[in-house]
PDB file of C-alpha atoms in Angstrom:
ATOM      1  CA  UNK M   1     -15.459  31.816   8.650  1.00 48.00           C
ATOM      2  CA  UNK M   2     -12.753  33.260  11.538  1.00 50.00           C
ATOM      3  CA  UNK M   3     -10.354  35.390  10.530  1.00 49.00           C
ATOM      4  CA  UNK M   4      -7.350  32.950  10.492  1.00 50.00           C
ATOM      5  CA  UNK M   5      -8.777  30.918   8.236  1.00 48.00           C
ATOM      6  CA  UNK M   6      -9.556  33.686   5.894  1.00 48.00           C
ATOM      7  CA  UNK M   7      -6.659  34.342   5.278  1.00 49.00           C
ATOM      8  CA  UNK M   8      -5.816  30.970   4.880  1.00 54.00           C
ATOM      9  CA  UNK M   9      -8.881  31.229   2.162  1.00 54.00           C
ATOM     10  CA  UNK M  10      -5.797  31.821  -1.137  1.00 61.00           C
ATOM     11  CA  UNK M  11      -3.559  27.302   0.651  1.00 69.00           C
ATOM     12  CA  UNK M  12      -4.121  24.670  -2.283  1.00 67.00           C
ATOM     13  CA  UNK M  13      -6.002  22.687   1.038  1.00 69.00           C
ATOM     14  CA  UNK M  14      -8.642  24.962   2.169  1.00 75.00           C
ATOM     15  CA  UNK M  15      -9.268  25.152  -2.106  1.00 75.00           C
ATOM     16  CA  UNK M  16     -12.704  24.220  -3.190  1.00 79.00           C
ATOM     17  CA  UNK M  17     -12.156  21.333  -5.391  1.00 78.00           C
ATOM     18  CA  UNK M  18      -9.163  19.905  -2.748  1.00 75.00           C
ATOM     19  CA  UNK M  19     -12.812  20.076  -0.316  1.00 79.00           C
ATOM     20  CA  UNK M  20     -14.784  18.793  -2.883  1.00 81.00           C
ATOM     21  CA  UNK M  21     -13.227  16.256  -4.346  1.00 80.00           C
ATOM     22  CA  UNK M  22     -12.654  14.420  -0.811  1.00 79.00           C
ATOM     23  CA  UNK M  23     -15.963  14.100  -0.223  1.00 82.00           C
ATOM     24  CA  UNK M  24     -17.036  13.555  -3.460  1.00 84.00           C
ATOM     25  CA  UNK M  25     -14.770  10.294  -3.333  1.00 83.00           C
ATOM     26  CA  UNK M  26     -15.637   9.537   0.393  1.00 86.00           C
ATOM     27  CA  UNK M  27     -19.058   9.335  -0.788  1.00 89.00           C
ATOM     28  CA  UNK M  28     -18.851   8.298  -3.939  1.00 88.00           C
ATOM     29  CA  UNK M  29     -16.711   5.131  -2.549  1.00 89.00           C
ATOM     30  CA  UNK M  30     -19.684   4.586   0.192  1.00 92.00           C
ATOM     31  CA  UNK M  31     -22.729   4.112  -1.975  1.00 91.00           C
ATOM     32  CA  UNK M  32     -20.385   1.738  -4.905  1.00 89.00           C
ATOM     33  CA  UNK M  33     -19.010   0.021  -2.192  1.00 90.00           C
ATOM     34  CA  UNK M  34     -20.421  -0.364   0.857  1.00 91.00           C
ATOM     35  CA  UNK M  35     -24.233   0.769  -0.604  1.00 92.00           C
ATOM     36  CA  UNK M  36     -24.447   3.595   2.297  1.00 94.00           C
ATOM     37  CA  UNK M  37     -25.068   6.966   2.293  1.00 95.00           C
ATOM     38  CA  UNK M  38     -23.304   9.693   3.319  1.00 94.00           C
ATOM     39  CA  UNK M  39     -24.614  13.669   3.956  1.00 93.00           C
ATOM     40  CA  UNK M  40     -21.925  16.217   4.254  1.00 91.00           C
ATOM     41  CA  UNK M  41     -23.054  19.818   6.295  1.00 91.00           C
ATOM     42  CA  UNK M  42     -21.591  23.228   6.669  1.00 88.00           C
ATOM     43  CA  UNK M  43     -17.930  22.544   6.730  1.00 87.00           C
ATOM     44  CA  UNK M  44     -16.905  25.297  10.131  1.00 89.00           C
ATOM     45  CA  UNK M  45     -12.768  26.336  11.595  1.00 87.00           C
ATOM     46  CA  UNK M  46     -12.261  25.901  14.921  1.00 88.00           C
ATOM     47  CA  UNK M  47      -8.433  24.852  16.082  1.00 85.00           C
ATOM     48  CA  UNK M  48      -9.023  23.745  18.869  1.00 88.00           C
ATOM     49  CA  UNK M  49     -11.566  20.848  18.577  1.00 90.00           C
ATOM     50  CA  UNK M  50     -10.755  17.244  18.923  1.00 91.00           C
ATOM     51  CA  UNK M  51     -12.265  13.805  17.979  1.00 93.00           C
ATOM     52  CA  UNK M  52     -15.055  12.459  19.309  1.00 94.00           C
ATOM     53  CA  UNK M  53     -14.681   9.894  17.194  1.00 95.00           C
ATOM     54  CA  UNK M  54     -13.580   6.176  17.908  1.00 94.00           C
ATOM     55  CA  UNK M  55     -11.204   5.671  14.353  1.00 95.00           C
ATOM     56  CA  UNK M  56      -9.278   7.883  12.140  1.00 94.00           C
ATOM     57  CA  UNK M  57      -7.522   7.571   8.380  1.00 91.00           C
ATOM     58  CA  UNK M  58      -4.652  10.893   8.225  1.00 89.00           C
ATOM     59  CA  UNK M  59      -3.206  12.169   5.311  1.00 85.00           C
ATOM     60  CA  UNK M  60      -0.321  13.754   4.825  1.00 85.00           C
ATOM     61  CA  UNK M  61      -0.472  16.537   1.869  1.00 80.00           C
ATOM     62  CA  UNK M  62       2.711  18.320   0.987  1.00 78.00           C
ATOM     63  CA  UNK M  63       3.609  21.048  -2.350  1.00 73.00           C
ATOM     64  CA  UNK M  64       7.168  22.522  -1.723  1.00 71.00           C
ATOM     65  CA  UNK M  65       5.492  25.417   0.127  1.00 74.00           C
ATOM     66  CA  UNK M  66       3.054  24.134   2.107  1.00 76.00           C
ATOM     67  CA  UNK M  67       2.622  20.863   4.589  1.00 81.00           C
ATOM     68  CA  UNK M  68      -0.585  19.906   6.265  1.00 84.00           C
ATOM     69  CA  UNK M  69      -2.455  16.959   6.654  1.00 87.00           C
ATOM     70  CA  UNK M  70      -5.919  15.402   6.023  1.00 86.00           C
ATOM     71  CA  UNK M  71      -7.385  13.442   8.427  1.00 91.00           C
ATOM     72  CA  UNK M  72     -11.637  11.736   8.042  1.00 91.00           C
ATOM     73  CA  UNK M  73     -12.696  10.810  11.467  1.00 94.00           C
ATOM     74  CA  UNK M  74     -15.654   7.939  12.098  1.00 95.00           C
ATOM     75  CA  UNK M  75     -17.925   6.009  14.195  1.00 95.00           C
ATOM     76  CA  UNK M  76     -17.216   3.110  15.847  1.00 95.00           C
ATOM     77  CA  UNK M  77     -20.473   1.877  14.618  1.00 95.00           C
ATOM     78  CA  UNK M  78     -20.280   3.001  11.603  1.00 95.00           C
ATOM     79  CA  UNK M  79     -17.150   1.459  10.705  1.00 95.00           C
ATOM     80  CA  UNK M  80     -17.760  -1.819  11.513  1.00 95.00           C
ATOM     81  CA  UNK M  81     -21.634  -1.235   9.544  1.00 95.00           C
ATOM     82  CA  UNK M  82     -19.822  -0.113   5.858  1.00 93.00           C
ATOM     83  CA  UNK M  83     -17.109  -3.267   7.128  1.00 94.00           C
ATOM     84  CA  UNK M  84     -19.986  -5.648   6.592  1.00 94.00           C
ATOM     85  CA  UNK M  85     -21.813  -4.395   4.191  1.00 93.00           C
ATOM     86  CA  UNK M  86     -18.459  -4.415   1.962  1.00 91.00           C
ATOM     87  CA  UNK M  87     -17.554  -8.000   2.650  1.00 91.00           C
ATOM     88  CA  UNK M  88     -20.842  -9.356   3.364  1.00 89.00           C
ATOM     89  CA  UNK M  89     -20.033 -11.080   6.661  1.00 91.00           C
ATOM     90  CA  UNK M  90     -19.965  -9.805  10.513  1.00 94.00           C
ATOM     91  CA  UNK M  91     -16.756  -7.979  11.873  1.00 93.00           C
ATOM     92  CA  UNK M  92     -15.883  -8.058  15.522  1.00 93.00           C
ATOM     93  CA  UNK M  93     -15.408  -3.987  15.937  1.00 89.00           C
ATOM     94  CA  UNK M  94     -12.866  -4.933  18.390  1.00 88.00           C
ATOM     95  CA  UNK M  95     -10.748  -6.613  15.653  1.00 89.00           C
ATOM     96  CA  UNK M  96      -8.615  -5.569  12.857  1.00 88.00           C
ATOM     97  CA  UNK M  97     -10.276  -5.637  10.400  1.00 90.00           C
ATOM     98  CA  UNK M  98     -12.233  -2.554  11.531  1.00 93.00           C
ATOM     99  CA  UNK M  99      -8.834  -0.777  10.899  1.00 92.00           C
ATOM    100  CA  UNK M 100      -7.924  -2.632   7.882  1.00 91.00           C
ATOM    101  CA  UNK M 101     -11.237  -2.027   5.842  1.00 92.00           C
ATOM    102  CA  UNK M 102     -11.214   1.523   7.227  1.00 91.00           C
ATOM    103  CA  UNK M 103      -7.879   2.136   5.674  1.00 88.00           C
ATOM    104  CA  UNK M 104      -8.512   0.637   1.897  1.00 88.00           C
ATOM    105  CA  UNK M 105     -12.241   2.120   1.769  1.00 87.00           C
ATOM    106  CA  UNK M 106      -9.509   5.576   3.066  1.00 85.00           C
ATOM    107  CA  UNK M 107      -7.552   4.056  -0.241  1.00 83.00           C
ATOM    108  CA  UNK M 108     -10.268   3.952  -2.234  1.00 85.00           C
ATOM    109  CA  UNK M 109     -10.972   6.942  -1.605  1.00 80.00           C
ATOM    110  CA  UNK M 110      -8.077   8.623  -1.866  1.00 77.00           C
ATOM    111  CA  UNK M 111      -6.900   7.326  -4.907  1.00 79.00           C
ATOM    112  CA  UNK M 112     -10.264   8.578  -6.618  1.00 76.00           C
ATOM    113  CA  UNK M 113      -9.569  12.646  -5.076  1.00 76.00           C
ATOM    114  CA  UNK M 114      -5.872  12.305  -6.407  1.00 77.00           C
ATOM    115  CA  UNK M 115      -5.983  11.185  -9.232  1.00 79.00           C
ATOM    116  CA  UNK M 116      -8.853  14.101  -9.433  1.00 76.00           C
ATOM    117  CA  UNK M 117      -7.407  16.643  -8.098  1.00 76.00           C
ATOM    118  CA  UNK M 118      -4.158  16.568 -11.217  1.00 78.00           C
ATOM    119  CA  UNK M 119      -6.484  16.629 -14.112  1.00 78.00           C
ATOM    120  CA  UNK M 120      -7.850  20.328 -12.745  1.00 75.00           C
ATOM    121  CA  UNK M 121      -3.610  20.674 -12.047  1.00 76.00           C
ATOM    122  CA  UNK M 122      -3.466  20.606  -8.332  1.00 74.00           C
ATOM    123  CA  UNK M 123      -0.384  17.997  -8.026  1.00 74.00           C
ATOM    124  CA  UNK M 124       0.196  17.216  -4.405  1.00 72.00           C
ATOM    125  CA  UNK M 125       2.214  15.595  -2.544  1.00 75.00           C
ATOM    126  CA  UNK M 126      -0.397  12.982  -0.808  1.00 73.00           C
ATOM    127  CA  UNK M 127       1.056  10.139   1.267  1.00 77.00           C
ATOM    128  CA  UNK M 128      -1.209   6.959   1.730  1.00 75.00           C
ATOM    129  CA  UNK M 129      -3.809   6.840   4.277  1.00 81.00           C
ATOM    130  CA  UNK M 130      -2.534   5.240   7.876  1.00 88.00           C
ATOM    131  CA  UNK M 131      -5.258   3.992   9.457  1.00 91.00           C
ATOM    132  CA  UNK M 132      -5.450   4.360  13.900  1.00 93.00           C
ATOM    133  CA  UNK M 133      -7.181   4.702  16.285  1.00 94.00           C
ATOM    134  CA  UNK M 134      -7.416   8.411  17.564  1.00 93.00           C
ATOM    135  CA  UNK M 135      -6.462   7.670  20.549  1.00 92.00           C
ATOM    136  CA  UNK M 136      -3.022   7.248  18.550  1.00 91.00           C
ATOM    137  CA  UNK M 137      -2.959   9.793  15.714  1.00 88.00           C
ATOM    138  CA  UNK M 138       0.168  11.545  15.698  1.00 81.00           C
ATOM    139  CA  UNK M 139       0.412  14.465  17.869  1.00 75.00           C
ATOM    140  CA  UNK M 140      -0.168  17.756  16.212  1.00 67.00           C
ATOM    141  CA  UNK M 141       1.857  21.255  15.891  1.00 59.00           C
ATOM    142  CA  UNK M 142       1.296  23.839  18.361  1.00 60.00           C
ATOM    143  CA  UNK M 143      -0.245  26.212  15.768  1.00 65.00           C
ATOM    144  CA  UNK M 144      -2.464  24.077  13.290  1.00 75.00           C
ATOM    145  CA  UNK M 145      -5.805  26.479  11.632  1.00 83.00           C
ATOM    146  CA  UNK M 146      -8.203  23.853  10.751  1.00 87.00           C
ATOM    147  CA  UNK M 147     -11.307  23.489   9.660  1.00 88.00           C
ATOM    148  CA  UNK M 148     -13.475  20.194  10.373  1.00 92.00           C
ATOM    149  CA  UNK M 149     -16.498  18.638   7.421  1.00 91.00           C
ATOM    150  CA  UNK M 150     -19.160  16.509   9.485  1.00 94.00           C
ATOM    151  CA  UNK M 151     -20.847  14.210   7.991  1.00 93.00           C
ATOM    152  CA  UNK M 152     -23.710  11.611   8.948  1.00 94.00           C
ATOM    153  CA  UNK M 153     -23.565   8.336   7.771  1.00 93.00           C
ATOM    154  CA  UNK M 154     -26.578   5.789   9.314  1.00 91.00           C
ATOM    155  CA  UNK M 155     -28.058   8.919  11.757  1.00 93.00           C
ATOM    156  CA  UNK M 156     -24.242   8.797  13.261  1.00 95.00           C
ATOM    157  CA  UNK M 157     -21.736  11.512  12.536  1.00 95.00           C
ATOM    158  CA  UNK M 158     -17.922  11.458  11.118  1.00 95.00           C
ATOM    159  CA  UNK M 159     -15.355  14.534  10.434  1.00 94.00           C
ATOM    160  CA  UNK M 160     -13.239  15.265   7.801  1.00 90.00           C
ATOM    161  CA  UNK M 161     -10.641  17.602   9.147  1.00 90.00           C
ATOM    162  CA  UNK M 162      -8.303  19.586   6.593  1.00 87.00           C
ATOM    163  CA  UNK M 163      -5.270  21.366   9.226  1.00 88.00           C
ATOM    164  CA  UNK M 164      -3.044  23.134   7.815  1.00 83.00           C
ATOM    165  CA  UNK M 165       0.279  23.656   9.300  1.00 77.00           C
TER     166      UNK M 165
ATOM    167  CA  UNK R   1     -17.733 -17.147 -18.428  1.00 85.00           C
ATOM    168  CA  UNK R   2     -15.059 -19.256 -17.488  1.00 91.00           C
ATOM    169  CA  UNK R   3     -16.507 -22.304 -15.445  1.00 93.00           C
ATOM    170  CA  UNK R   4     -17.309 -22.202 -12.433  1.00 94.00           C
ATOM    171  CA  UNK R   5     -13.836 -24.521 -11.440  1.00 95.00           C
ATOM    172  CA  UNK R   6     -11.545 -21.164 -12.812  1.00 96.00           C
ATOM    173  CA  UNK R   7      -9.175 -21.094 -10.014  1.00 97.00           C
ATOM    174  CA  UNK R   8      -8.767 -17.458  -9.143  1.00 98.00           C
ATOM    175  CA  UNK R   9      -5.893 -15.954  -7.990  1.00 98.00           C
ATOM    176  CA  UNK R  10      -6.359 -12.493  -5.489  1.00 98.00           C
ATOM    177  CA  UNK R  11      -3.943 -11.200  -5.348  1.00 98.00           C
ATOM    178  CA  UNK R  12      -4.263  -7.270  -2.236  1.00 95.00           C
ATOM    179  CA  UNK R  13      -2.023  -6.450   0.968  1.00 91.00           C
ATOM    180  CA  UNK R  14      -5.642  -5.071   1.967  1.00 89.00           C
ATOM    181  CA  UNK R  15      -7.802  -8.271   3.483  1.00 92.00           C
ATOM    182  CA  UNK R  16     -10.223  -6.102   2.978  1.00 92.00           C
ATOM    183  CA  UNK R  17     -10.436  -5.960  -0.460  1.00 93.00           C
ATOM    184  CA  UNK R  18      -9.863  -9.663  -0.910  1.00 95.00           C
ATOM    185  CA  UNK R  19     -12.767 -10.423   1.428  1.00 94.00           C
ATOM    186  CA  UNK R  20     -14.561  -7.999  -1.049  1.00 93.00           C
ATOM    187  CA  UNK R  21     -13.114  -9.935  -3.996  1.00 95.00           C
ATOM    188  CA  UNK R  22     -13.618 -13.235  -3.297  1.00 95.00           C
ATOM    189  CA  UNK R  23     -17.612 -12.643  -2.241  1.00 92.00           C
ATOM    190  CA  UNK R  24     -18.461 -11.275  -5.448  1.00 92.00           C
ATOM    191  CA  UNK R  25     -16.872 -14.230  -7.158  1.00 95.00           C
ATOM    192  CA  UNK R  26     -18.142 -16.165  -4.538  1.00 94.00           C
ATOM    193  CA  UNK R  27     -21.767 -15.058  -6.067  1.00 92.00           C
ATOM    194  CA  UNK R  28     -20.935 -15.205  -9.725  1.00 92.00           C
ATOM    195  CA  UNK R  29     -20.673 -18.809  -8.569  1.00 94.00           C
ATOM    196  CA  UNK R  30     -16.654 -18.540  -7.941  1.00 96.00           C
ATOM    197  CA  UNK R  31     -15.269 -21.136  -5.108  1.00 96.00           C
ATOM    198  CA  UNK R  32     -11.964 -21.685  -6.145  1.00 97.00           C
ATOM    199  CA  UNK R  33     -10.370 -18.907  -4.973  1.00 98.00           C
ATOM    200  CA  UNK R  34      -6.474 -17.654  -3.073  1.00 98.00           C
ATOM    201  CA  UNK R  35      -6.108 -15.331  -1.382  1.00 98.00           C
ATOM    202  CA  UNK R  36      -2.240 -13.451  -2.443  1.00 98.00           C
ATOM    203  CA  UNK R  37      -1.040 -10.555   0.205  1.00 96.00           C
ATOM    204  CA  UNK R  38       1.810  -8.577  -1.713  1.00 96.00           C
ATOM    205  CA  UNK R  39       3.220  -9.581  -6.095  1.00 97.00           C
ATOM    206  CA  UNK R  40       5.827 -11.712  -3.857  1.00 97.00           C
ATOM    207  CA  UNK R  41       3.917 -13.951  -2.969  1.00 98.00           C
ATOM    208  CA  UNK R  42       1.234 -14.541  -5.215  1.00 98.00           C
ATOM    209  CA  UNK R  43       4.201 -15.200  -8.590  1.00 97.00           C
ATOM    210  CA  UNK R  44       5.491 -17.780  -5.218  1.00 97.00           C
ATOM    211  CA  UNK R  45       2.070 -19.133  -5.426  1.00 98.00           C
ATOM    212  CA  UNK R  46       1.710 -19.397  -9.607  1.00 97.00           C
ATOM    213  CA  UNK R  47       5.195 -20.883  -9.115  1.00 96.00           C
ATOM    214  CA  UNK R  48       4.303 -23.024  -6.938  1.00 96.00           C
ATOM    215  CA  UNK R  49       0.913 -24.132  -7.663  1.00 96.00           C
ATOM    216  CA  UNK R  50       2.096 -24.256 -11.766  1.00 93.00           C
ATOM    217  CA  UNK R  51       4.596 -27.365 -10.451  1.00 93.00           C
ATOM    218  CA  UNK R  52       2.295 -29.178  -9.109  1.00 94.00           C
ATOM    219  CA  UNK R  53       0.388 -28.957 -11.902  1.00 93.00           C
ATOM    220  CA  UNK R  54      -2.930 -27.150 -10.958  1.00 94.00           C
ATOM    221  CA  UNK R  55      -2.676 -23.893 -12.154  1.00 96.00           C
ATOM    222  CA  UNK R  56      -4.699 -21.016 -11.347  1.00 97.00           C
ATOM    223  CA  UNK R  57      -6.431 -19.333 -14.909  1.00 97.00           C
ATOM    224  CA  UNK R  58      -7.259 -16.155 -13.387  1.00 97.00           C
ATOM    225  CA  UNK R  59      -5.551 -13.145 -11.880  1.00 98.00           C
ATOM    226  CA  UNK R  60      -7.381 -10.212  -9.910  1.00 98.00           C
ATOM    227  CA  UNK R  61      -4.253  -8.557  -8.450  1.00 98.00           C
ATOM    228  CA  UNK R  62      -4.425  -4.814  -6.744  1.00 94.00           C
ATOM    229  CA  UNK R  63      -1.511  -2.719  -7.885  1.00 92.00           C
ATOM    230  CA  UNK R  64      -0.215  -0.347  -5.149  1.00 88.00           C
ATOM    231  CA  UNK R  65       1.308  -3.629  -2.525  1.00 89.00           C
ATOM    232  CA  UNK R  66       4.375  -2.895  -1.056  1.00 88.00           C
ATOM    233  CA  UNK R  67       7.212  -6.919  -2.070  1.00 93.00           C
ATOM    234  CA  UNK R  68       6.327  -6.209  -4.999  1.00 95.00           C
ATOM    235  CA  UNK R  69       3.220  -4.272  -7.074  1.00 95.00           C
ATOM    236  CA  UNK R  70       0.790  -5.813  -9.290  1.00 96.00           C
ATOM    237  CA  UNK R  71       2.314  -4.064 -12.415  1.00 97.00           C
ATOM    238  CA  UNK R  72       5.463  -5.651 -11.947  1.00 98.00           C
ATOM    239  CA  UNK R  73       3.988  -8.814 -10.756  1.00 98.00           C
ATOM    240  CA  UNK R  74       1.544  -8.843 -14.159  1.00 98.00           C
ATOM    241  CA  UNK R  75       5.267  -8.110 -16.633  1.00 98.00           C
ATOM    242  CA  UNK R  76       7.097 -11.118 -14.065  1.00 98.00           C
ATOM    243  CA  UNK R  77       3.863 -13.089 -15.229  1.00 97.00           C
ATOM    244  CA  UNK R  78       4.654 -12.419 -19.129  1.00 97.00           C
ATOM    245  CA  UNK R  79       8.306 -12.255 -19.128  1.00 97.00           C
ATOM    246  CA  UNK R  80       7.306 -15.960 -17.763  1.00 95.00           C
ATOM    247  CA  UNK R  81       6.612 -18.805 -20.952  1.00 94.00           C
ATOM    248  CA  UNK R  82       4.068 -20.762 -18.958  1.00 93.00           C
ATOM    249  CA  UNK R  83       2.312 -17.437 -17.778  1.00 95.00           C
ATOM    250  CA  UNK R  84       2.021 -15.550 -20.831  1.00 94.00           C
ATOM    251  CA  UNK R  85      -0.980 -16.075 -21.709  1.00 94.00           C
ATOM    252  CA  UNK R  86      -3.138 -15.841 -17.461  1.00 96.00           C
ATOM    253  CA  UNK R  87      -5.733 -13.518 -18.226  1.00 97.00           C
ATOM    254  CA  UNK R  88      -4.548 -10.912 -15.664  1.00 98.00           C
ATOM    255  CA  UNK R  89      -7.146  -8.372 -13.729  1.00 98.00           C
ATOM    256  CA  UNK R  90      -5.553  -4.866 -12.082  1.00 97.00           C
ATOM    257  CA  UNK R  91      -7.655  -3.270  -9.650  1.00 94.00           C
ATOM    258  CA  UNK R  92      -6.528   0.556  -8.686  1.00 90.00           C
ATOM    259  CA  UNK R  93      -7.747   2.886  -7.107  1.00 84.00           C
ATOM    260  CA  UNK R  94      -5.532   5.889  -8.893  1.00 76.00           C
ATOM    261  CA  UNK R  95      -7.158   6.323 -12.854  1.00 78.00           C
ATOM    262  CA  UNK R  96      -4.053   8.189 -14.811  1.00 81.00           C
ATOM    263  CA  UNK R  97      -4.067   8.001 -18.013  1.00 85.00           C
ATOM    264  CA  UNK R  98      -0.318   6.891 -17.478  1.00 87.00           C
ATOM    265  CA  UNK R  99      -0.484   3.843 -15.582  1.00 89.00           C
ATOM    266  CA  UNK R 100      -4.082   2.486 -18.049  1.00 92.00           C
ATOM    267  CA  UNK R 101      -0.919   2.806 -20.598  1.00 94.00           C
ATOM    268  CA  UNK R 102       1.644   1.218 -18.369  1.00 95.00           C
ATOM    269  CA  UNK R 103      -0.571  -1.488 -17.712  1.00 96.00           C
ATOM    270  CA  UNK R 104      -1.881  -1.710 -21.261  1.00 96.00           C
ATOM    271  CA  UNK R 105       2.274  -2.212 -22.023  1.00 97.00           C
ATOM    272  CA  UNK R 106       2.345  -4.800 -20.316  1.00 97.00           C
ATOM    273  CA  UNK R 107      -0.449  -7.071 -21.496  1.00 96.00           C
ATOM    274  CA  UNK R 108      -3.146  -6.750 -19.005  1.00 97.00           C
ATOM    275  CA  UNK R 109      -6.124  -7.745 -20.207  1.00 97.00           C
ATOM    276  CA  UNK R 110      -8.624  -5.715 -17.705  1.00 96.00           C
ATOM    277  CA  UNK R 111      -8.480  -2.586 -15.046  1.00 94.00           C
ATOM    278  CA  UNK R 112     -10.468  -1.984 -12.582  1.00 94.00           C
ATOM    279  CA  UNK R 113     -11.394   1.340 -11.046  1.00 92.00           C
ATOM    280  CA  UNK R 114     -12.310   1.136  -7.484  1.00 90.00           C
ATOM    281  CA  UNK R 115     -14.194   2.074  -5.789  1.00 90.00           C
ATOM    282  CA  UNK R 116     -16.690  -0.710  -7.952  1.00 90.00           C
ATOM    283  CA  UNK R 117     -19.608  -2.655  -7.323  1.00 88.00           C
ATOM    284  CA  UNK R 118     -20.108  -6.538  -8.219  1.00 88.00           C
ATOM    285  CA  UNK R 119     -21.444  -5.847 -11.499  1.00 91.00           C
ATOM    286  CA  UNK R 120     -18.522  -4.031 -12.226  1.00 93.00           C
ATOM    287  CA  UNK R 121     -16.159  -6.869 -11.623  1.00 93.00           C
ATOM    288  CA  UNK R 122     -18.434  -9.172 -12.948  1.00 93.00           C
ATOM    289  CA  UNK R 123     -18.798  -7.225 -16.904  1.00 95.00           C
ATOM    290  CA  UNK R 124     -14.867  -6.704 -16.561  1.00 96.00           C
ATOM    291  CA  UNK R 125     -14.515 -10.400 -16.035  1.00 95.00           C
ATOM    292  CA  UNK R 126     -16.942 -11.239 -19.033  1.00 94.00           C
ATOM    293  CA  UNK R 127     -14.361  -9.310 -21.402  1.00 95.00           C
ATOM    294  CA  UNK R 128     -11.423 -11.090 -20.162  1.00 96.00           C
ATOM    295  CA  UNK R 129     -13.941 -14.039 -21.035  1.00 94.00           C
ATOM    296  CA  UNK R 130     -14.083 -12.670 -24.377  1.00 94.00           C
ATOM    297  CA  UNK R 131     -10.943 -12.441 -25.022  1.00 91.00           C
ATOM    298  CA  UNK R 132      -9.308 -15.231 -24.137  1.00 90.00           C
ATOM    299  CA  UNK R 133     -12.290 -16.723 -26.244  1.00 89.00           C
ATOM    300  CA  UNK R 134     -11.645 -15.207 -29.308  1.00 89.00           C
ATOM    301  CA  UNK R 135      -7.563 -15.546 -29.169  1.00 84.00           C
ATOM    302  CA  UNK R 136      -8.482 -19.617 -29.150  1.00 80.00           C
ATOM    303  CA  UNK R 137     -10.134 -18.908 -32.035  1.00 84.00           C
ATOM    304  CA  UNK R 138      -7.916 -16.895 -33.783  1.00 81.00           C
ATOM    305  CA  UNK R 139      -5.083 -19.548 -32.609  1.00 78.00           C
ATOM    306  CA  UNK R 140      -6.942 -22.268 -33.800  1.00 81.00           C
ATOM    307  CA  UNK R 141      -7.275 -21.005 -37.052  1.00 78.00           C
TER     308      UNK R 141
END
């Protein structure tokens, strides 16, 4: 873990429960709604990291003191597979259905994580997740500190990215 | 269970979730399903079909939607003399106790927390059926 991340170890967005609940929320949602397994891997810190994936979902996390973002990055074929399993029919990877489906699934694990975090006493102000093509993600502020949590779905890499400002 | 021709209204601002619910209903044998994109749209559709003498018999609605939320749609139905007994299921990703209490107070028939699978939705629909049947028997006696 980098020195910058160590300095931020007290940051609520780096709280183990926040990270665990976000990843568990996603695993449970994918398993229940799409019968797909997600396997989370060891997180790493890299402030210059850029998502290599086509589809992203971002949500803003705020407290009175801290500002940050969580982004989920999906492989296009993984997103297609998830949505096809959920709706039970074929989906065109270039259609708006892809973003709609990723937005809905993100809404579900966001809701699950939000409730669990509130139960743990972490009442974070979280925006509704916004799905978009990764190339259309809003610009990030300079000097952001990032933690990336890779996970595999159908043997393809996807990522959770936690950004601290 | 409800008869196979039961008319369902599925309300969600995300097309994917409407498709998921429709898919589950289809698997359960319910083919008479209409979709609405938010609470306001749903209320218009409910009233329109009511006035055309082809009323809905079951609503499955998301909670968080633009224009009119699911809880407000439920409250509007319960205030309407015709729609007040309409079986109404709320579906939401947030399971805070305060929300569940608000929904119960507003007269929700069942409450489904996302993520869910087909078996969960089926069980909840069966529970609504049991409540509807029990209420009918109570009224009859």
